[in-house]
Coordinates of C-alpha atoms in Angstrom, one line a residue:
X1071 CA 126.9 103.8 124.5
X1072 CA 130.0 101.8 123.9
X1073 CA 133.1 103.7 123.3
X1074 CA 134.0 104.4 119.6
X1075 CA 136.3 107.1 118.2
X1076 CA 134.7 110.1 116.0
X1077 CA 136.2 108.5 112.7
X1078 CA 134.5 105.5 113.6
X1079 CA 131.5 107.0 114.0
X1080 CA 131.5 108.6 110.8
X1081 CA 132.3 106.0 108.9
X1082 CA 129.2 104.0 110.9
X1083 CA 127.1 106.9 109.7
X1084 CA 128.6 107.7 106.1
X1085 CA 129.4 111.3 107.6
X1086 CA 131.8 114.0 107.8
X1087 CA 134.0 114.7 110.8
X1088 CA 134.3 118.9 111.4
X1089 CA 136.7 119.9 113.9
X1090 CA 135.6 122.2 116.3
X1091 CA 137.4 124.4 119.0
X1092 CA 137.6 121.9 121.4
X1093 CA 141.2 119.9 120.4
X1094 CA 139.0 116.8 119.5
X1095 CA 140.3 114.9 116.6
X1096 CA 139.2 112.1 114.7
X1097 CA 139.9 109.5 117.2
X1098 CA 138.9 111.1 119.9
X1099 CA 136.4 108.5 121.8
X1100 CA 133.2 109.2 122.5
X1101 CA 131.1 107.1 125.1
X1102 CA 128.4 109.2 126.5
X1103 CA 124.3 108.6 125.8
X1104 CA 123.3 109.5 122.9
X1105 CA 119.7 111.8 122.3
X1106 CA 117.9 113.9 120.3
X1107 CA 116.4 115.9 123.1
X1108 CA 118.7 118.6 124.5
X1109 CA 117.2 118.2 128.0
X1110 CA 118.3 115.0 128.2
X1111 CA 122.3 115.9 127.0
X1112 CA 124.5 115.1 129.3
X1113 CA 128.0 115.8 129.5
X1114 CA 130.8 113.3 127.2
X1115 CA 127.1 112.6 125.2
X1116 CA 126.2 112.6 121.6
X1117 CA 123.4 115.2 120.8
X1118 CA 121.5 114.1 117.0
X1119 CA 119.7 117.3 115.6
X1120 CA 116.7 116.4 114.0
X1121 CA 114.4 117.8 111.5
X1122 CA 111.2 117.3 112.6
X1123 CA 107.5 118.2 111.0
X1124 CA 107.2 121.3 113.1
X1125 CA 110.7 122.2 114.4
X1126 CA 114.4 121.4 113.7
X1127 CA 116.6 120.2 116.2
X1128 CA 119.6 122.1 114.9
X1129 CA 118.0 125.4 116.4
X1130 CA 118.9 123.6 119.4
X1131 CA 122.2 122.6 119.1
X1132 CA 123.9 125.4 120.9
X1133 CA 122.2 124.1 123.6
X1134 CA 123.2 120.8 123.4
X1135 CA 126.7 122.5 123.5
X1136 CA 126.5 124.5 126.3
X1137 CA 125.1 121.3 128.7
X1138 CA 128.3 119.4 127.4
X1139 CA 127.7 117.4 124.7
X1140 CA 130.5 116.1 123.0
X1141 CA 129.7 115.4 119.5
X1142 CA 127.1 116.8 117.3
X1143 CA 125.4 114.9 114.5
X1144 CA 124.5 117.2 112.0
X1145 CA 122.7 117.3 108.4
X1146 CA 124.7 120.9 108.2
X1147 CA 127.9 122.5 109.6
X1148 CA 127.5 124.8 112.5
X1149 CA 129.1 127.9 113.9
X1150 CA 129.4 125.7 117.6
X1151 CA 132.6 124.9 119.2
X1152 CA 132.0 121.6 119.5
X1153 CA 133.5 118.3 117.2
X1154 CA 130.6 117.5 114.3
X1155 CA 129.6 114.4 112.4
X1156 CA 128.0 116.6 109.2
X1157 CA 125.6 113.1 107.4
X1158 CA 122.7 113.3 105.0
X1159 CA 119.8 112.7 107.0
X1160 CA 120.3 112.8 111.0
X1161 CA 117.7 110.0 111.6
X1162 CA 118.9 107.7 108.9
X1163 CA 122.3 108.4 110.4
X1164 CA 120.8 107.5 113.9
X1165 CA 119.4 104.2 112.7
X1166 CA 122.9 103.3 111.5
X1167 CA 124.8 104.4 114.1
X1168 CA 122.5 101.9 116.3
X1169 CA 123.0 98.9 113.9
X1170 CA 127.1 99.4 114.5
X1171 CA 126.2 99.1 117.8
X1172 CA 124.4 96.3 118.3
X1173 CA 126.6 94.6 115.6
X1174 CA 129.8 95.5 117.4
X1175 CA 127.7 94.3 121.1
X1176 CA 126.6 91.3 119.5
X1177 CA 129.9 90.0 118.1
X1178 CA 130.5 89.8 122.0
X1179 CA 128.8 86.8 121.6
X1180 CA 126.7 87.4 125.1
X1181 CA 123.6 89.8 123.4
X1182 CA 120.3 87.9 123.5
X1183 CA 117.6 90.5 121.7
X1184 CA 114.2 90.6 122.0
X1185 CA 111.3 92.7 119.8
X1186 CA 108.1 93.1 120.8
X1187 CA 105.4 94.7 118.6
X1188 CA 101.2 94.4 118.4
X1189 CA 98.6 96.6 118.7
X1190 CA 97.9 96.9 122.0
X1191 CA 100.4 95.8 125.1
X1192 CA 103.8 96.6 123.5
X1193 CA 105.1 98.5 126.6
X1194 CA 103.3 96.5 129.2
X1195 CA 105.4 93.7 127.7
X1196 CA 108.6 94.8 127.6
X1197 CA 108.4 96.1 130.9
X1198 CA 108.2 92.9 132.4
X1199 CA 110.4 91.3 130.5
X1200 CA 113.2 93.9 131.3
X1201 CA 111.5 93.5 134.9
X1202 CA 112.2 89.7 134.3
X1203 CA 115.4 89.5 132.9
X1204 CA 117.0 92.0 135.1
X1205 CA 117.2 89.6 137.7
X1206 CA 119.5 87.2 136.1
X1207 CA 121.7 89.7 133.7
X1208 CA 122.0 93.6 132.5
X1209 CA 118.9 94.3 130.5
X1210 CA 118.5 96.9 128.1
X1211 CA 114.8 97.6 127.5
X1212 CA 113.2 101.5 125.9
X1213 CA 112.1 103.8 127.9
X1214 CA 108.5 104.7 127.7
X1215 CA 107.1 103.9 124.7
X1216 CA 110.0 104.6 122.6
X1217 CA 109.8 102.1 119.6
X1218 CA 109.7 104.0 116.2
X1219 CA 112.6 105.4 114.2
X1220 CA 114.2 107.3 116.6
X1221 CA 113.2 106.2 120.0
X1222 CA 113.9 102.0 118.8
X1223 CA 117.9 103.1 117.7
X1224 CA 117.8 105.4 120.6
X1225 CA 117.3 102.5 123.2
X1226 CA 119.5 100.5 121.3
X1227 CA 122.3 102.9 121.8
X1228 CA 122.1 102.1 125.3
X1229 CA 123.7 99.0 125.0
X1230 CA 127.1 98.7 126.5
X1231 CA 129.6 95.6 126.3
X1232 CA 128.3 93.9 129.6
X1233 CA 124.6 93.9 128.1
X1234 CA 123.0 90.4 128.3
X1235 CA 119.8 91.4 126.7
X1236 CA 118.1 93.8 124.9
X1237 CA 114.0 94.4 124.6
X1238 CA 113.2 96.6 121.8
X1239 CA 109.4 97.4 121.7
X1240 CA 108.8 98.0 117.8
X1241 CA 105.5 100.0 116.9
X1242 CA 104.8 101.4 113.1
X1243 CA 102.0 103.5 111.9
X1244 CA 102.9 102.0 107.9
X1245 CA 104.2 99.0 106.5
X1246 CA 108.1 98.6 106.2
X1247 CA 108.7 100.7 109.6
X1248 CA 109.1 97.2 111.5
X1249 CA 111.6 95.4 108.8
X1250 CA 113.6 99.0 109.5
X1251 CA 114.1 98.4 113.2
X1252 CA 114.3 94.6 112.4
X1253 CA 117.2 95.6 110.4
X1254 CA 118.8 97.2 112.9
X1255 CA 118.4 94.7 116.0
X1256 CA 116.8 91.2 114.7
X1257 CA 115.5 90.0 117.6
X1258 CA 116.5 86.3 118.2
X1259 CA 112.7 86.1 120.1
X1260 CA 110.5 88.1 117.8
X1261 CA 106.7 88.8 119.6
X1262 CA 103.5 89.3 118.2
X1263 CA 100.9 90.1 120.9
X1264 CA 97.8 91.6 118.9
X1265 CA 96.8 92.9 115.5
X1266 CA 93.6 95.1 116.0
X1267 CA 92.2 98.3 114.7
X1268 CA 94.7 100.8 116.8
X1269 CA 96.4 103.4 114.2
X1270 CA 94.1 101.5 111.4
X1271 CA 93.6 104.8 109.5
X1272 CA 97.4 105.3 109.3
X1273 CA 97.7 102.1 107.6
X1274 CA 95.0 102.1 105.7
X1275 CA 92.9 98.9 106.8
X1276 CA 93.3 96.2 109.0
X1277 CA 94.9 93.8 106.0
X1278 CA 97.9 96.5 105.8
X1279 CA 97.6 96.3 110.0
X1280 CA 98.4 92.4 109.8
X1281 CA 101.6 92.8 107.0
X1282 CA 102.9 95.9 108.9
X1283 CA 103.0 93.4 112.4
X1284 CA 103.9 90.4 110.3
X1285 CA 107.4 91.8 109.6
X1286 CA 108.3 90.9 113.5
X1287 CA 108.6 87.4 112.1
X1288 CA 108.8 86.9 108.6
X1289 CA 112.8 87.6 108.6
X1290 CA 113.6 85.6 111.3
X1291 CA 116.3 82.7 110.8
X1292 CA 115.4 78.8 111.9
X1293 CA 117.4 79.3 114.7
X1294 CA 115.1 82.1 116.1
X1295 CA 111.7 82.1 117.9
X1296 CA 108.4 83.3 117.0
X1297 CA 106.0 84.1 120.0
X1298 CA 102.7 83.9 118.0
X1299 CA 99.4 85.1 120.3
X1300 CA 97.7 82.1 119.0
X1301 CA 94.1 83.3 120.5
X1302 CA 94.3 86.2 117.8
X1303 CA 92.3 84.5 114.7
X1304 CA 94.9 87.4 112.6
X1305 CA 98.0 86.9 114.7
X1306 CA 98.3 82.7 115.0
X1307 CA 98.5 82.3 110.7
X1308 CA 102.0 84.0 111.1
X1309 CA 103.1 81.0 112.2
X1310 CA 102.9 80.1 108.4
X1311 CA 105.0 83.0 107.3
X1312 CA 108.4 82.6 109.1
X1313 CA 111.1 79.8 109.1
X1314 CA 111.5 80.4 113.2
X1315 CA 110.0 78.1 115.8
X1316 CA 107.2 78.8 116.9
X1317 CA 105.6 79.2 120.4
X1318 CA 102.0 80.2 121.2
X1319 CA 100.5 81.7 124.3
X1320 CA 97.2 81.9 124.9
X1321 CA 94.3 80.9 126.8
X1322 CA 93.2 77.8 124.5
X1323 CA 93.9 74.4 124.6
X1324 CA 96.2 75.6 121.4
X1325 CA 98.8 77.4 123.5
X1326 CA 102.3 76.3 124.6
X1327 CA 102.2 78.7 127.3
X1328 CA 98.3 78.9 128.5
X1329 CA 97.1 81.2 131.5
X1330 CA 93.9 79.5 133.6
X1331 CA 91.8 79.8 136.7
X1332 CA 92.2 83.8 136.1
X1333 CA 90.6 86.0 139.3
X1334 CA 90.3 89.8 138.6
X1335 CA 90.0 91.8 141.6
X1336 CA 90.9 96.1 142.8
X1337 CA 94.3 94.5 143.4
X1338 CA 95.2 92.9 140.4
X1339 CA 94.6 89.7 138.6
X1340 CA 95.5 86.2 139.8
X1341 CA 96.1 83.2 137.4
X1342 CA 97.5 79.7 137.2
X1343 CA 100.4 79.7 134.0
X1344 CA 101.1 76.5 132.6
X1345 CA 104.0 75.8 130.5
X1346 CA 105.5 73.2 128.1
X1347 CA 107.0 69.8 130.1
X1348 CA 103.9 70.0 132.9
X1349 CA 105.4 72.6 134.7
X1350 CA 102.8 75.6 136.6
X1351 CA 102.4 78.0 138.7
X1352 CA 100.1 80.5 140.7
X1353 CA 100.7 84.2 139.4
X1354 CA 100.2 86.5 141.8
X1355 CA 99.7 89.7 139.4
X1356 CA 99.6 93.5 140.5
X1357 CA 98.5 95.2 137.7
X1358 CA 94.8 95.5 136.9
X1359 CA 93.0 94.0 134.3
X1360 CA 92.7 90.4 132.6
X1361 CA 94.2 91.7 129.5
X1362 CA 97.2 91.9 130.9
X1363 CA 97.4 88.7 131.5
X1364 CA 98.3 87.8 127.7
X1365 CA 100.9 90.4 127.8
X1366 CA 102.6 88.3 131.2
X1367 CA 102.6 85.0 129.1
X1368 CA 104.1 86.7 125.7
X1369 CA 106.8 87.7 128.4
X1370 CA 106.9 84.1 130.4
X1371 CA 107.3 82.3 126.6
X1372 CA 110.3 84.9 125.3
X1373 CA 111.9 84.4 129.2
X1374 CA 111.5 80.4 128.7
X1375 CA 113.3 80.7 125.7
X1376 CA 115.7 82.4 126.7
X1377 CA 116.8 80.1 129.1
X1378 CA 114.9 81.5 132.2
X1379 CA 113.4 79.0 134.9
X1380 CA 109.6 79.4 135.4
X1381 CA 110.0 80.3 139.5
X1382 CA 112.6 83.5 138.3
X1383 CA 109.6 84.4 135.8
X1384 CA 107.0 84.5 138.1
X1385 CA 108.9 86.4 140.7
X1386 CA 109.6 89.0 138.9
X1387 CA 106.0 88.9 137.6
X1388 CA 105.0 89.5 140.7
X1389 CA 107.3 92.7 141.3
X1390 CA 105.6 94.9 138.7
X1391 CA 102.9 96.6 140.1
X1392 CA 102.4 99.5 137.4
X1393 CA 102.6 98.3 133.8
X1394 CA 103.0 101.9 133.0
X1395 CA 102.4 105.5 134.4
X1396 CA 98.7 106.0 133.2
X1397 CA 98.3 102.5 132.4
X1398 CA 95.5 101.1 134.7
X1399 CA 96.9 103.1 137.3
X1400 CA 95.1 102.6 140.6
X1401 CA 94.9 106.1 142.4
X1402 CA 92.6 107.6 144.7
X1403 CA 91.3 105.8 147.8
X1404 CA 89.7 108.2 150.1
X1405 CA 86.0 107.5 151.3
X1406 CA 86.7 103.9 149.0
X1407 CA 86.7 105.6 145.6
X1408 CA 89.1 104.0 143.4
X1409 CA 90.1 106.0 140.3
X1410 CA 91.9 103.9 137.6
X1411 CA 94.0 106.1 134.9
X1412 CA 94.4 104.0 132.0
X1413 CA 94.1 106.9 129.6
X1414 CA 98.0 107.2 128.2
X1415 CA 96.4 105.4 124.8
X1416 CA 93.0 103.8 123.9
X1417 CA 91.9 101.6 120.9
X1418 CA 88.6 99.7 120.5
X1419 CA 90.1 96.4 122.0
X1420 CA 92.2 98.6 124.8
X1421 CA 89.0 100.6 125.5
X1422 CA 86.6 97.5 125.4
X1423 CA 89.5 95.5 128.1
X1424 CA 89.4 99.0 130.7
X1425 CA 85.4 99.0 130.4
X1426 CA 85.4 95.2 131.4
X1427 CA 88.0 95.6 133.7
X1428 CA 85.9 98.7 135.3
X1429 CA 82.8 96.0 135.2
X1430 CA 84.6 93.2 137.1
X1431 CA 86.3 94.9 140.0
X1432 CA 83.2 97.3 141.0
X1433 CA 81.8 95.9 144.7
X1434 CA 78.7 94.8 145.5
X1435 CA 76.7 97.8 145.8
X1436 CA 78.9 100.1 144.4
X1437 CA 79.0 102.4 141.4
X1438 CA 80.8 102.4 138.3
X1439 CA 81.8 105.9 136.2
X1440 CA 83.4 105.6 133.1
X1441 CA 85.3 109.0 132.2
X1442 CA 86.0 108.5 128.2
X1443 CA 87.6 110.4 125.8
X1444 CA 87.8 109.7 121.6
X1445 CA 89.9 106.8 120.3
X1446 CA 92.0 108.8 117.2
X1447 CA 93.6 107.4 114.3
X1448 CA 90.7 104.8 113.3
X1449 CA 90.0 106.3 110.1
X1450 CA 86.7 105.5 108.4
X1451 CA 86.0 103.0 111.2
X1452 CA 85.7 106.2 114.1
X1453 CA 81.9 106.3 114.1
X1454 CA 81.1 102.6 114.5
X1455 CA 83.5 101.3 116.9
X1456 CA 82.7 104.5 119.3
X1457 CA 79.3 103.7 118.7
X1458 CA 80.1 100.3 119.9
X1459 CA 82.1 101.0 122.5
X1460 CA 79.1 103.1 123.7
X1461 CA 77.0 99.9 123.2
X1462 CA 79.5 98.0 125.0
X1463 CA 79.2 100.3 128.6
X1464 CA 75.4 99.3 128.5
X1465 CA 75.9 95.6 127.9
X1466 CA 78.5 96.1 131.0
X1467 CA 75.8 98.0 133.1
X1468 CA 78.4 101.1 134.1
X1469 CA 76.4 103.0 136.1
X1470 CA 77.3 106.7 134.9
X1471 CA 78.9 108.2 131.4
X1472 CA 81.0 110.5 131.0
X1473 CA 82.1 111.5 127.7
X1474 CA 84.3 113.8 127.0
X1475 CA 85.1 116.3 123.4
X1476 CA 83.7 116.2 120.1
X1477 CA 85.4 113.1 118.7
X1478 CA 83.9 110.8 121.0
X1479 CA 79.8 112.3 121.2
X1480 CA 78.2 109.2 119.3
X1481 CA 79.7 106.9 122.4
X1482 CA 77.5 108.9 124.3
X1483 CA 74.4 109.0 121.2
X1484 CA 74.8 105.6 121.3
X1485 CA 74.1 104.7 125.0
X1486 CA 71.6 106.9 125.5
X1487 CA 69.8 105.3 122.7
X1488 CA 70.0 101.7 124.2
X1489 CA 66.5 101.8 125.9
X1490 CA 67.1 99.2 128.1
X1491 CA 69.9 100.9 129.8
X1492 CA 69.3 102.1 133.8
X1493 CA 72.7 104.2 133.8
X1494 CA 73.4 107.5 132.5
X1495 CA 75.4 109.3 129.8
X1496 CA 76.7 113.1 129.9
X1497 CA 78.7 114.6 127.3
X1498 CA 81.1 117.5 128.2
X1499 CA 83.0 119.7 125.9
X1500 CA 86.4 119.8 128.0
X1501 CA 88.5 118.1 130.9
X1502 CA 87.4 121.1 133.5
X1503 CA 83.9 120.0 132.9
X1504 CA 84.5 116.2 133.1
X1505 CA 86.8 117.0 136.6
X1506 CA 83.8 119.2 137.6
X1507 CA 81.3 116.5 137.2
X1508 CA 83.1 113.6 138.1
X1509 CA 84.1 115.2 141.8
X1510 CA 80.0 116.0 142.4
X1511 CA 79.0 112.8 141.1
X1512 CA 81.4 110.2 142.8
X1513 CA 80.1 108.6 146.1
X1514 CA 82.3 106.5 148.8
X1515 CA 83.0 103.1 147.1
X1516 CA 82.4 104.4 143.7
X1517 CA 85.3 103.6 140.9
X1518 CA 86.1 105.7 138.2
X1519 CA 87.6 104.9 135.1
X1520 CA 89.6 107.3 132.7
X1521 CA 90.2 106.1 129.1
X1522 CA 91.0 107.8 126.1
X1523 CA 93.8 108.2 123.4
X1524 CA 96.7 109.8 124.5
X1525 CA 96.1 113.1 122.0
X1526 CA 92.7 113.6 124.0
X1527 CA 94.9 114.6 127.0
X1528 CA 92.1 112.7 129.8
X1529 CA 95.4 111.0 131.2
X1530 CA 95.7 114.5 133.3
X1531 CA 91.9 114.6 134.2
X1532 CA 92.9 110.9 135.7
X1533 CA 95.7 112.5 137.5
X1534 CA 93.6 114.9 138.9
X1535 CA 90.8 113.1 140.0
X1536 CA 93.3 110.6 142.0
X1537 CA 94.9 113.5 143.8
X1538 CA 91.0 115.0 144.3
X1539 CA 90.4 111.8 146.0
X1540 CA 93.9 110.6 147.5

């Protein structure tokens, strides 16, 4: 974080400074990270304690003391030695404390700032943008998949006074939650990669699904730019609803930036990226899975406009092999079998991409096993788009089912109904059954996909399948 005194602090906060034991004043400076997990408290830091649905992080404030924090922001005064900001609500407090920052970073006059938001690919994306940009200044980007109302302000409190740009993935579960973190950092390139049915039942319906990722654009100034996926028929008519320029990616004839002449393969997928003024170039792309390839050309349009030159792009396109730890993540290898973890999250259009991906990469003569756990937070539309998705293996022809838990049993009802299917389907009740089955039914050459949401836990079934075949 960049240096700023306690009283500044709490004025950025609307909070009250408490002396503690320690001799620190008012303008003492503070410069350390700030967090809201003690683990990750670090000496010099700022600790927030936050209330949260099933625990408050003021129980864990002596903690955040004794590993060195230096200032504690508080919604009550504590019996600690240590200097206190005392505010209203810790996370609103948090959120403001971020805006100061990026205000006082951006009156710099260096900070270029990039949001990212959509249904599916978020994190993918701003990994290689921060991959990207790296290369030609300090980059800023969340860790993880840190992009609601704490972890957005917590990655923007990264930001220091050499910062060149900062890539803030912005999820939301409701409508409003964007135009917050928009508040806080408006991007200058705001991106909209997808608008499908992921958290639908939080928002209540795809229609509140499209306004809640609309509010990536619809604040944005003339001067800014909107990266529209103009393939999605619900993402492209934002294009109507902001004052920015637009640029579309895509693979259609519509699309500034268009990706062609794709090859999928184990290795990763291969494609030809054409941008505006005739300019191209072969894409030599580690991770697995076509679908990825929309999230490298969101990234290649933001870089363009930001001043990038395609070959830079490209290169560091081409260093990301892992778009994130358990997504597509190759594994395995012994006796051929290839186990691909892609089970951190999974919505119908995430789950349907992995099953395709599964499809196109198997070997002549091989088999494919698809390990799949329920997709959550779909509301009403649980039972038909699992049934679909079970539809959707057959169509594929995977050779072997697994499905794994209560919540995702009519995948499996529904391919073992499809008649014309030559494959099989096995429910399980746990992940020591699936890990049981999966390890007597795998032959050399076979690949093994693991998909599910990240609260059906399959992402450690993945793990240990790739180590049970390393």
């Amino acid at each position: 974080m960049i240096a700023l005194t306690i009283a500044e602090i709490a004025e950025a906060t609307s909070g009250r400074f408490e002396a503690g034991d320690s001799g620190d004043t008012a303008e003492t400076v503070v410069d350390g990270a700030a967090t809201t997990d003690t683990r990750e408290v670090e000496p010099g830091g700022v600790f927030v304690a936050k209330r949260g649905e099933f625990d408050d992080g003021h129980r864990f404030a002596p903690a955040a003391a004794e590993r060195g924090a230096a200032l504690l922001i508080v919604e009550r005064r504590l019996d600690l030695p240590v200097a206190q900001v005392v505010v209203e609500d810790s996370v609103d407090a948090l959120g403001a404390l971020a805006t100061e920052v990026v205000r006082r970073v951006r009156a710099l006059g260096s900070l270029r700032i990039v949001g990212v938001t959509g249904s599916n690919g978020k994190t993918t994306t701003k990994n290689l943008l921060r991959t990207v940009l790296d290369q030609v200044g300090p980059t800023v980007a969340s860790r993880k998949s840190y992009n609601n109302e704490v972890g957005a302000p917590t990655t923007m409190l990264e930001l220091t006074a050499e910062t060149r740009y900062l890539v803030a993935e912005m999820g939301a579960s409701g409508v409003g939650e964007i135009s917050r973190l928009i508040r806080m950092a408006r991007p200058d390139v705001g991106i909209v990669l997808k608008v499908g049915l992921a958290h639908a039942g939080e928002f209540g319906g795809i229609e509140r699904t499209v306004q809640a990722k609309s509010e990536m654009v619809t604040d944005l100034l003339p001067t800014d730019v909107a990266v529209l996926n103009v393939d999605d028929p619900l993402v492209a008519p934002m294009a109507g609803r902001t004052d920015a320029r637009v640029v579309g990616f895509g693979l259609g004839e519509r699309a500034d930036v268009r990706a062609s002449d794709i090859v999928v393969h184990a290795r990763g997928t291969e494609f030809t990226v054409a941008v505006p003024g005739g300019e191209s170039a072969r894409v030599r792309f580690s991770v697995l899975g076509e679908h990825h390839v929309m999230n490298a050309l969101a990234a290649t349009s933001a870089a363009l406009e930001l001043g990038v030159p395609l070959p830079v792009i490209v290169a560091g396109l081409e260093q990301v092999t892992l778009a994130e730890q358990w997504r597509m993540q190759v594994l395995g290898g012994r006796d051929g079998i290839t186990v691909i973890n892609d089970a951190y999250n999974a919505s119908p259009d995430s789950m349907a991409a992995a099953l395709k991906t599964l499809a196109q990469v198997r070997t002549p003569g091989s088999r494919t096993i698809a390990v799949l756990g329920e997709m959550s937070e779909l509301g009403d539309l649980s039972g038909e788009e699992h049934d679909r998705i079970g539809l959707l293996a057959v169509r594929l022809g995977i050779s072997q089912l697994v499905i794994v838990g209560d919540g995702a049993r009519r995948m499996h009802i529904s391919a073992i109904n499809e008649g014309s299917w030559d494959g099989e389907s096995t429910h399980v009740a746990t992940d020591d059954e699936a890990f049981e089955l999966v390890t007597a039914l795998a032959r050399p050459g076979d690949t093994v996909l693991v998909k599910s949401s990240n609260a059906a836990g399959l992402r450690h079934v993945g793990d240990r399948l790739g180590e049970w075949f390393a």
